CSV table of C-alpha atoms in Angstrom, one decimal:
chain,number,residue,atom,x,y,z
P,2,ALA,CA,8.4,31.1,28.3
P,3,HIS,CA,10.2,28.2,29.9
P,4,VAL,CA,12.6,25.7,28.3
P,5,LEU,CA,13.2,22.3,29.7
P,6,ARG,CA,15.9,20.0,28.1
P,7,THR,CA,15.5,16.3,28.5
P,8,GLU,CA,18.3,13.7,29.1
P,9,GLY,CA,18.9,13.7,25.3
P,10,ASN,CA,19.3,17.5,25.3
P,11,VAL,CA,16.0,17.8,23.5
P,12,PRO,CA,14.4,21.2,24.2
P,13,HIS,CA,10.8,21.4,25.2
P,14,ILE,CA,9.5,24.9,25.1
P,15,TYR,CA,6.5,26.2,27.1
P,16,ALA,CA,5.2,29.6,26.2
P,17,ALA,CA,2.2,31.9,26.7
P,18,ASP,CA,1.4,32.3,23.0
P,19,ARG,CA,2.6,31.5,19.5
P,20,ASP,CA,4.9,34.5,19.2
P,21,ASP,CA,6.6,33.8,22.5
P,22,LEU,CA,6.9,30.2,21.4
P,23,ALA,CA,8.6,31.2,18.1
P,24,ARG,CA,10.9,33.6,19.9
P,25,ALA,CA,12.1,30.9,22.3
P,26,HIS,CA,12.3,28.4,19.4
P,27,GLY,CA,14.6,30.7,17.6
P,28,PHE,CA,16.8,31.2,20.6
P,29,VAL,CA,17.3,27.5,21.4
P,30,VAL,CA,17.9,26.6,17.7
P,31,ALA,CA,20.5,29.4,17.3
P,32,ARG,CA,22.3,28.2,20.5
P,33,ASP,CA,22.6,24.7,18.9
P,34,ARG,CA,22.8,25.4,15.2
P,35,PHE,CA,23.7,29.1,14.5
P,36,PHE,CA,26.3,28.3,11.9
P,37,THR,CA,23.8,26.1,9.9
P,38,LEU,CA,21.2,28.9,10.0
P,39,ASP,CA,23.8,31.5,9.0
P,40,LEU,CA,25.0,29.5,6.0
P,41,ALA,CA,21.4,28.7,4.9
P,42,ARG,CA,20.3,32.4,4.8
P,43,ARG,CA,23.5,33.4,3.1
P,44,LEU,CA,23.2,30.7,0.4
P,45,ALA,CA,19.7,31.8,-0.7
P,46,GLN,CA,20.7,35.5,-0.8
P,47,GLY,CA,24.1,35.1,-2.4
P,48,LYS,CA,26.0,36.4,0.6
P,49,VAL,CA,28.4,33.6,1.5
P,50,SER,CA,31.3,35.7,0.2
P,51,ALA,CA,30.6,38.3,2.9
P,52,LEU,CA,31.7,35.7,5.4
P,53,LEU,CA,34.2,33.4,3.6
P,54,GLY,CA,35.7,35.8,1.0
P,55,ASP,CA,36.1,35.3,-2.7
P,56,ALA,CA,36.5,31.6,-2.4
P,57,ALA,CA,32.6,31.6,-2.2
P,58,LEU,CA,32.1,34.1,-4.9
P,59,GLY,CA,31.2,31.4,-7.5
P,60,THR,CA,28.6,30.0,-5.1
P,61,ASP,CA,27.0,33.5,-4.6
P,62,LEU,CA,26.9,34.1,-8.4
P,63,GLN,CA,25.4,30.7,-8.9
P,64,SER,CA,22.7,31.3,-6.3
P,65,ARG,CA,21.7,34.5,-7.9
P,66,HIS,CA,21.7,33.1,-11.4
P,67,THR,CA,19.4,30.2,-10.4
P,68,GLY,CA,16.9,32.7,-8.9
P,69,MET,CA,17.3,31.9,-5.2
P,70,THR,CA,17.2,35.6,-4.3
P,71,TYR,CA,14.2,36.1,-6.6
P,72,VAL,CA,12.3,33.2,-5.0
P,73,THR,CA,13.1,34.5,-1.5
P,74,GLU,CA,11.5,37.8,-2.5
P,75,GLN,CA,8.4,36.0,-3.8
P,76,LEU,CA,8.0,34.0,-0.6
P,77,LEU,CA,8.5,37.1,1.5
P,78,ALA,CA,5.8,38.9,-0.3
P,79,ALA,CA,3.4,36.0,0.1
P,80,LEU,CA,3.6,35.8,3.9
P,81,THR,CA,0.4,36.3,5.8
P,82,GLU,CA,0.3,38.8,8.7
P,83,ALA,CA,0.4,35.9,11.3
P,84,GLU,CA,3.2,34.2,9.4
P,85,GLY,CA,5.2,37.4,9.3
P,86,ARG,CA,4.8,37.9,13.1
P,87,ARG,CA,6.0,34.3,13.7
P,88,PHE,CA,9.0,34.8,11.5
P,89,ASP,CA,9.8,38.1,13.2
P,90,ALA,CA,9.7,36.4,16.6
P,91,PHE,CA,11.8,33.5,15.4
P,92,ALA,CA,14.4,36.0,14.1
P,93,ALA,CA,14.2,38.0,17.4
P,94,GLY,CA,15.1,34.8,19.3
P,95,ILE,CA,18.1,34.2,17.1
P,96,ASN,CA,19.2,37.8,17.7
P,97,ALA,CA,18.7,37.3,21.5
P,98,TYR,CA,21.3,34.5,21.3
P,99,ILE,CA,23.7,36.8,19.4
P,100,GLU,CA,23.3,39.4,22.1
P,101,LYS,CA,24.0,36.8,24.8
P,102,VAL,CA,27.2,35.9,23.0
P,103,ARG,CA,28.1,39.6,22.6
P,104,ALA,CA,27.7,40.1,26.3
P,105,GLY,CA,29.9,37.1,27.2
P,106,MET,CA,27.0,35.2,28.8
P,107,LEU,CA,27.0,32.3,26.2
P,108,GLU,CA,29.6,30.6,24.2
P,109,PRO,CA,29.8,31.5,20.5
P,110,PRO,CA,29.3,28.7,17.9
P,111,SER,CA,32.1,26.2,17.8
P,112,GLU,CA,32.4,26.7,14.0
P,113,LEU,CA,33.1,30.4,14.5
P,114,ARG,CA,35.5,29.8,17.3
P,115,LEU,CA,37.5,27.7,14.9
P,116,ALA,CA,37.1,30.2,12.1
P,117,ALA,CA,38.3,33.0,14.3
P,118,LEU,CA,41.7,31.3,14.5
P,119,LEU,CA,41.9,31.3,10.7
P,120,PHE,CA,40.3,34.6,9.9
P,121,GLY,CA,41.7,36.7,12.7
P,122,ARG,CA,38.3,38.0,13.6
P,123,ARG,CA,36.3,37.6,16.8
P,124,PRO,CA,33.4,35.1,16.5
P,125,VAL,CA,30.8,37.7,17.5
P,126,ASP,CA,32.0,40.0,14.7
P,127,MET,CA,31.0,37.3,12.2
P,128,MET,CA,27.5,37.0,13.7
P,129,GLU,CA,25.2,39.4,11.9
P,130,PRO,CA,21.5,39.9,13.2
P,131,PHE,CA,18.6,38.1,11.5
P,132,ALA,CA,15.5,39.7,10.1
P,133,ARG,CA,12.2,38.3,8.6
P,134,ARG,CA,13.8,38.1,5.2
P,135,ASP,CA,16.6,35.9,6.5
P,136,VAL,CA,14.1,33.4,7.9
P,137,VAL,CA,12.3,33.3,4.5
P,138,ALA,CA,15.7,32.9,2.8
P,139,MET,CA,16.4,29.8,4.9
P,140,GLY,CA,13.1,28.3,3.8
P,141,ALA,CA,14.2,29.1,0.2
P,142,THR,CA,17.4,27.2,0.7
P,143,PHE,CA,15.5,24.1,1.8
P,144,LEU,CA,13.0,24.5,-1.1
P,145,TYR,CA,15.9,24.4,-3.5
P,146,GLN,CA,17.5,21.5,-1.7
P,147,SER,CA,14.3,19.4,-2.0
P,148,GLY,CA,12.7,20.7,-5.2
P,149,TYR,CA,15.3,22.0,-7.7
P,150,GLU,CA,15.0,19.5,-10.5
P,151,THR,CA,16.9,19.3,-13.7
P,152,GLU,CA,15.6,16.0,-15.2
P,153,ASP,CA,14.3,17.7,-18.4
P,154,VAL,CA,17.9,18.8,-19.3
P,155,GLY,CA,19.2,15.3,-18.6
P,156,ARG,CA,16.5,13.7,-20.7
P,157,GLY,CA,17.2,16.3,-23.5
P,158,ARG,CA,20.9,15.3,-23.4
P,159,ALA,CA,19.9,11.6,-23.5
P,160,SER,CA,17.6,12.2,-26.4
P,161,ALA,CA,20.4,14.0,-28.3
P,162,GLY,CA,22.6,11.1,-27.8
P,163,LEU,CA,20.2,8.4,-29.0
P,164,PRO,CA,21.5,8.3,-32.6
P,165,GLY,CA,24.9,7.2,-31.5
P,166,MET,CA,23.8,4.6,-29.0
P,167,PHE,CA,24.6,0.9,-29.3
P,168,THR,CA,27.7,1.5,-31.5
P,169,GLY,CA,29.6,-1.8,-31.7
P,170,GLN,CA,26.9,-3.8,-30.0
P,171,ALA,CA,24.8,-6.6,-31.5
P,172,LEU,CA,21.8,-5.6,-33.6
P,173,ALA,CA,22.9,-1.9,-33.2
P,174,ASP,CA,20.8,-0.7,-36.2
P,175,LEU,CA,17.6,-2.5,-35.0
P,176,ARG,CA,18.1,-1.1,-31.5
P,177,ARG,CA,18.7,2.4,-32.7
P,178,ALA,CA,15.6,2.2,-34.9
P,179,GLY,CA,13.4,1.2,-32.0
P,180,VAL,CA,14.8,3.1,-29.0
P,181,ARG,CA,13.1,6.4,-29.7
P,182,PRO,CA,9.6,5.2,-30.8
P,183,ASP,CA,9.4,2.1,-28.6
P,184,ILE,CA,11.0,3.4,-25.4
P,185,PHE,CA,11.9,7.1,-25.3
P,186,GLU,CA,8.7,8.5,-26.8
P,187,ARG,CA,6.3,5.8,-25.7
P,188,ILE,CA,3.8,7.8,-23.7
P,189,ALA,CA,0.9,5.5,-22.8
P,190,GLN,CA,-1.2,4.6,-19.8
P,191,PRO,CA,0.4,1.5,-18.3
P,192,ALA,CA,-2.9,-0.3,-17.8
P,193,ALA,CA,-6.4,-0.1,-19.2
P,194,SER,CA,-8.0,0.2,-15.8
P,195,HIS,CA,-7.4,2.8,-13.0
P,196,SER,CA,-8.3,3.3,-9.4
P,197,ALA,CA,-9.6,6.9,-9.6
P,198,GLY,CA,-13.0,6.3,-11.3
P,199,GLY,CA,-15.5,9.0,-10.5
P,200,TRP,CA,-13.0,11.6,-9.3
P,201,GLY,CA,-13.5,13.9,-12.3
P,202,LEU,CA,-10.3,12.7,-14.1
P,203,GLU,CA,-12.2,11.5,-17.1
P,204,THR,CA,-14.2,14.6,-17.8
P,205,GLY,CA,-12.4,17.3,-15.8
P,206,GLY,CA,-15.5,17.7,-13.6
P,207,ALA,CA,-15.5,18.5,-9.9
P,208,MET,CA,-14.5,15.9,-7.3
P,209,PRO,CA,-17.5,14.5,-5.4
P,210,SER,CA,-17.7,15.4,-1.8
P,211,GLY,CA,-18.5,12.0,-0.4
P,212,LEU,CA,-16.9,8.6,-1.0
P,213,ASP,CA,-20.2,7.0,-0.7
P,214,ARG,CA,-21.4,8.6,-3.9
P,215,LEU,CA,-18.5,7.3,-6.0
P,216,PRO,CA,-19.7,5.2,-8.9
P,217,THR,CA,-18.3,1.8,-9.2
P,218,PRO,CA,-16.4,1.3,-12.5
P,219,PRO,CA,-17.7,-1.6,-14.5
P,220,ARG,CA,-15.5,-4.6,-14.6
P,221,ARG,CA,-14.2,-5.6,-18.0
P,222,GLU,CA,-12.7,-8.9,-19.0
P,223,GLN,CA,-9.2,-8.4,-20.3
P,224,PRO,CA,-8.0,-10.6,-23.2
P,225,ALA,CA,-5.3,-13.0,-22.3
P,226,GLN,CA,-3.0,-11.4,-24.8
P,227,ARG,CA,-3.2,-7.8,-25.7
P,228,ARG,CA,-1.4,-6.0,-28.5
P,229,PRO,CA,-0.2,-2.5,-27.8
P,230,ARG,CA,-2.2,0.3,-29.4
P,231,ASN,CA,-0.7,2.2,-32.3
P,232,LEU,CA,0.8,5.4,-30.8
P,233,THR,CA,1.2,8.7,-32.6
P,234,THR,CA,4.9,9.6,-32.1
P,235,PRO,CA,5.3,13.3,-31.6
P,236,ALA,CA,7.1,14.9,-34.4
P,237,ALA,CA,10.7,15.9,-33.7
P,238,PRO,CA,11.2,19.7,-33.5
P,239,PRO,CA,12.7,21.4,-36.6
P,240,ALA,CA,16.5,21.4,-36.7
P,241,SER,CA,16.5,25.2,-36.2
P,242,MET,CA,14.7,24.8,-32.8
P,243,ARG,CA,16.8,22.0,-31.4
P,244,VAL,CA,19.2,22.9,-28.6
P,245,PRO,CA,22.8,22.1,-29.8
P,246,SER,CA,24.2,19.1,-28.1
P,247,ALA,CA,27.3,21.0,-26.9
P,248,MET,CA,25.0,23.5,-25.2
P,249,LEU,CA,23.1,20.7,-23.5
P,250,GLU,CA,26.3,19.1,-22.3
P,251,GLU,CA,27.5,22.4,-20.8
P,252,LEU,CA,24.2,23.1,-19.1
P,253,ALA,CA,23.9,19.5,-17.7
P,254,ALA,CA,27.4,19.7,-16.3
P,255,LYS,CA,26.6,23.1,-14.7
P,256,LEU,CA,23.4,21.8,-13.2
P,257,GLU,CA,25.1,18.7,-11.8
P,258,ARG,CA,27.5,21.0,-9.9
P,259,ILE,CA,24.5,23.0,-8.5
P,260,GLU,CA,22.8,19.9,-7.4
P,261,THR,CA,26.0,18.7,-5.7
P,262,ARG,CA,26.3,21.9,-3.8
P,263,LEU,CA,22.6,21.7,-2.7
P,264,HIS,CA,23.1,18.0,-1.6
P,265,ARG,CA,20.1,17.0,-3.8
P,266,VAL,CA,18.9,13.5,-3.2
P,267,GLU,CA,18.4,11.5,-6.4
P,268,GLY,CA,16.3,8.4,-7.1
P,269,PHE,CA,13.0,7.1,-5.7
P,270,GLY,CA,12.2,5.6,-2.4
P,271,SER,CA,10.5,8.2,-0.2
P,272,ASN,CA,7.5,6.6,1.6
P,273,ALA,CA,5.3,6.7,4.6
P,274,TRP,CA,3.8,3.8,6.6
P,275,ALA,CA,1.0,3.6,9.2
P,276,VAL,CA,0.1,0.6,11.4
P,277,MET,CA,-3.2,0.4,13.2
P,278,GLY,CA,-3.2,-0.1,17.0
P,279,ARG,CA,-4.8,-3.6,16.7
P,280,HIS,CA,-1.6,-4.7,15.0
P,281,THR,CA,0.8,-3.5,17.6
P,282,ARG,CA,1.9,-5.0,20.9
P,283,ASP,CA,0.6,-2.1,23.1
P,284,GLY,CA,-2.3,-1.0,21.0
P,285,ALA,CA,-0.7,2.3,20.0
P,286,ALA,CA,-0.8,3.2,16.3
P,287,LEU,CA,2.5,3.8,14.6
P,288,LEU,CA,3.5,6.2,11.8
P,289,ALA,CA,6.8,6.2,10.0
P,290,ALA,CA,7.7,8.8,7.4
P,291,ASP,CA,10.8,9.0,5.2
P,292,GLY,CA,11.6,12.6,4.3
P,293,HIS,CA,14.1,11.4,1.8
P,294,LEU,CA,16.5,14.3,2.5
P,295,PRO,CA,20.3,14.5,2.2
P,296,LEU,CA,22.5,13.3,5.1
P,297,THR,CA,24.4,16.2,6.4
P,298,ILE,CA,26.5,17.1,9.5
P,299,PRO,CA,24.8,18.4,11.4
P,300,THR,CA,21.5,16.7,10.4
P,301,LEU,CA,18.7,18.7,8.8
P,302,PHE,CA,16.4,17.6,11.6
P,303,TYR,CA,16.1,19.0,15.1
P,304,GLN,CA,14.1,17.3,17.9
P,305,ILE,CA,11.8,19.7,19.8
P,306,GLY,CA,8.7,20.0,21.9
P,307,LEU,CA,6.3,23.0,21.6
P,308,ASP,CA,3.5,23.9,24.0
P,309,THR,CA,1.2,26.9,24.5
P,310,LYS,CA,-1.3,25.1,26.7
P,311,LEU,CA,0.6,24.9,30.0
P,312,LEU,CA,1.5,28.6,30.4
P,313,GLY,CA,-1.2,30.1,28.2
P,314,ASP,CA,-4.5,29.3,26.7
P,315,GLY,CA,-3.2,28.2,23.3
P,316,ASP,CA,-3.9,25.0,21.4
P,317,ILE,CA,-0.3,23.9,20.6
P,318,ARG,CA,1.1,20.8,22.3
P,319,GLN,CA,3.5,19.0,19.9
P,320,VAL,CA,6.6,16.9,20.0
P,321,GLY,CA,8.6,15.8,17.0
P,322,ILE,CA,11.2,16.8,14.5
P,323,ALA,CA,11.6,20.3,13.1
P,324,LEU,CA,13.7,21.7,10.4
P,325,PRO,CA,16.1,24.0,12.3
P,326,LEU,CA,15.5,26.6,9.5
P,327,LEU,CA,11.8,27.2,10.2
P,328,PRO,CA,9.6,27.6,13.4
P,329,TYR,CA,7.4,24.5,12.8
P,330,VAL,CA,7.3,20.8,13.7
P,331,ALA,CA,7.7,19.0,10.3
P,332,MET,CA,7.0,15.5,11.6
P,333,GLY,CA,5.5,14.8,15.0
P,334,THR,CA,2.4,14.4,17.1
P,335,ASN,CA,0.0,16.4,19.3
P,336,GLY,CA,-1.1,13.3,21.2
P,337,ARG,CA,-4.2,12.8,19.0
P,338,VAL,CA,-2.8,13.1,15.4
P,339,ALA,CA,0.6,12.2,14.1
P,340,TRP,CA,1.9,13.6,10.8
P,341,GLY,CA,4.9,13.2,8.6
P,342,PHE,CA,6.0,14.0,5.0
P,343,THR,CA,7.8,12.3,2.1
P,344,GLN,CA,9.9,13.8,-0.6
P,345,LEU,CA,8.0,13.8,-3.9
P,346,GLY,CA,10.1,15.0,-6.8
P,347,GLY,CA,7.9,17.1,-8.9
P,348,ASP,CA,8.5,18.5,-12.4
P,349,ILE,CA,8.4,22.1,-11.3
P,350,THR,CA,11.2,23.7,-13.5
P,351,ASP,CA,10.6,24.7,-17.1
P,352,TRP,CA,13.6,25.1,-19.4
P,353,TYR,CA,13.7,27.0,-22.7
P,354,ARG,CA,16.3,28.1,-25.2
P,355,GLU,CA,16.7,31.8,-25.7
P,356,GLU,CA,18.4,33.7,-28.5
P,357,LEU,CA,20.1,36.9,-27.3
P,358,VAL,CA,20.8,39.9,-29.5
P,359,LEU,CA,24.0,41.8,-28.7
P,360,ASP,CA,24.5,45.6,-29.1
P,361,ALA,CA,27.5,47.3,-30.7
P,362,SER,CA,29.6,46.8,-27.6
P,363,GLY,CA,28.9,43.1,-27.4
P,364,ARG,CA,26.5,43.3,-24.4
P,365,PRO,CA,23.1,41.5,-24.5
P,366,SER,CA,20.4,44.1,-25.4
P,367,GLY,CA,17.4,42.0,-26.3
P,368,THR,CA,16.0,38.6,-27.0
P,369,ARG,CA,14.3,37.4,-30.2
P,370,PHE,CA,10.7,36.2,-29.8
P,371,ARG,CA,8.7,35.2,-32.9
P,372,GLY,CA,10.9,37.2,-35.2
P,373,GLU,CA,10.7,40.3,-33.0
P,374,VAL,CA,13.5,41.7,-30.8
P,375,ARG,CA,12.2,42.3,-27.2
P,376,PRO,CA,14.4,44.5,-25.0
P,377,LEU,CA,16.0,43.0,-21.9
P,378,THR,CA,15.5,44.4,-18.4
P,379,VAL,CA,18.8,45.0,-16.7
P,380,THR,CA,19.1,44.2,-12.9
P,381,GLU,CA,22.3,45.2,-11.1
P,382,GLU,CA,23.3,43.4,-8.0
P,383,THR,CA,26.3,43.9,-5.6
P,384,VAL,CA,28.1,41.0,-4.0
P,385,GLY,CA,30.0,41.9,-0.8
P,386,VAL,CA,33.3,40.1,-0.5
P,387,ALA,CA,35.0,39.8,2.9
P,388,ASN,CA,38.7,40.6,3.5
P,389,VAL,CA,40.2,37.2,4.5
P,390,PRO,CA,44.0,37.3,4.2
P,391,ALA,CA,44.3,33.7,5.3
P,392,LEU,CA,42.2,32.6,2.3
P,393,MET,CA,44.0,35.2,0.0
P,394,SER,CA,40.7,37.1,-0.3
P,395,VAL,CA,40.9,40.9,-0.8
P,396,GLY,CA,37.7,42.6,0.4
């Protein structure tokens, strides 16, 4: 493999095959961003305390309680053989950088040089080797940053607060009477027409294979004024099933702290734009994509070029932007096709209330389900805490 850095210090990697490419990729990213990689893998596995001491213990417990370790294991088990080899090679490249630092051939990360003054430890002693699981864990950290959503809890809290809304305001009773059926629980199609006719949405059928066979929906004249249809408002759950408002408040506050730690981006606005060549000055098509990700120092993005054509017989020739945590170009071009991504917030988290049953010593022993007590499965985990006297942490 050969690495060429441009004037902007952007590495372009030329390798004989995909595995050599991933190995060199891991090396150059570690040389520039080792501390970012290290924190990302520790965060997903609940191992930040092993570096920073008990000041990070709450973060580690939070990571494990929210299932980051569990998701890491699921992703690890789902890797294909080729993906596993690439992740192994990426980890081997990171480890090659660690060995260069250990041998005194390269400088350690600036963050660890600063930490060494505070912790009284050599930088290289804080640089633990990477394995396939660590690479997967970094992906899990990004997954949580971009996809961990808590909107259902926030809506639940808002719903619980509806009866007390508008106190002291004009027409308070009228507003309170209408806010739930007219706004909060009004689930209706915004327009009578739609743009997906013939795609199986009406009947659940299969999507046709050709656009040319799409039926044209008949045009219907819409009346000038249209009254909304009568909607069946879903019945409120019985009082015994409702989550107490104090519990919702406590959970919402906890989740807000988690999202703050993950630097979650809120709100809408992620988008992508494409411009055809006939509309540009030089005839080249343009693609712009907004990943809608948090602004961090250092940035989540990493410019890079990847190539297996020049030194091998591969089919990779890409330039663009990678996430430093994974050996792929997230947004870029191969000279023929350009690609990007946007951040679409999906409703991917389900929340439920659980009633625990305690044993004689006060420890949870079961959960009640349809009147029957089901036993709990106990999982024990160990959190390693570093000895950092400067931070008053006892290992």
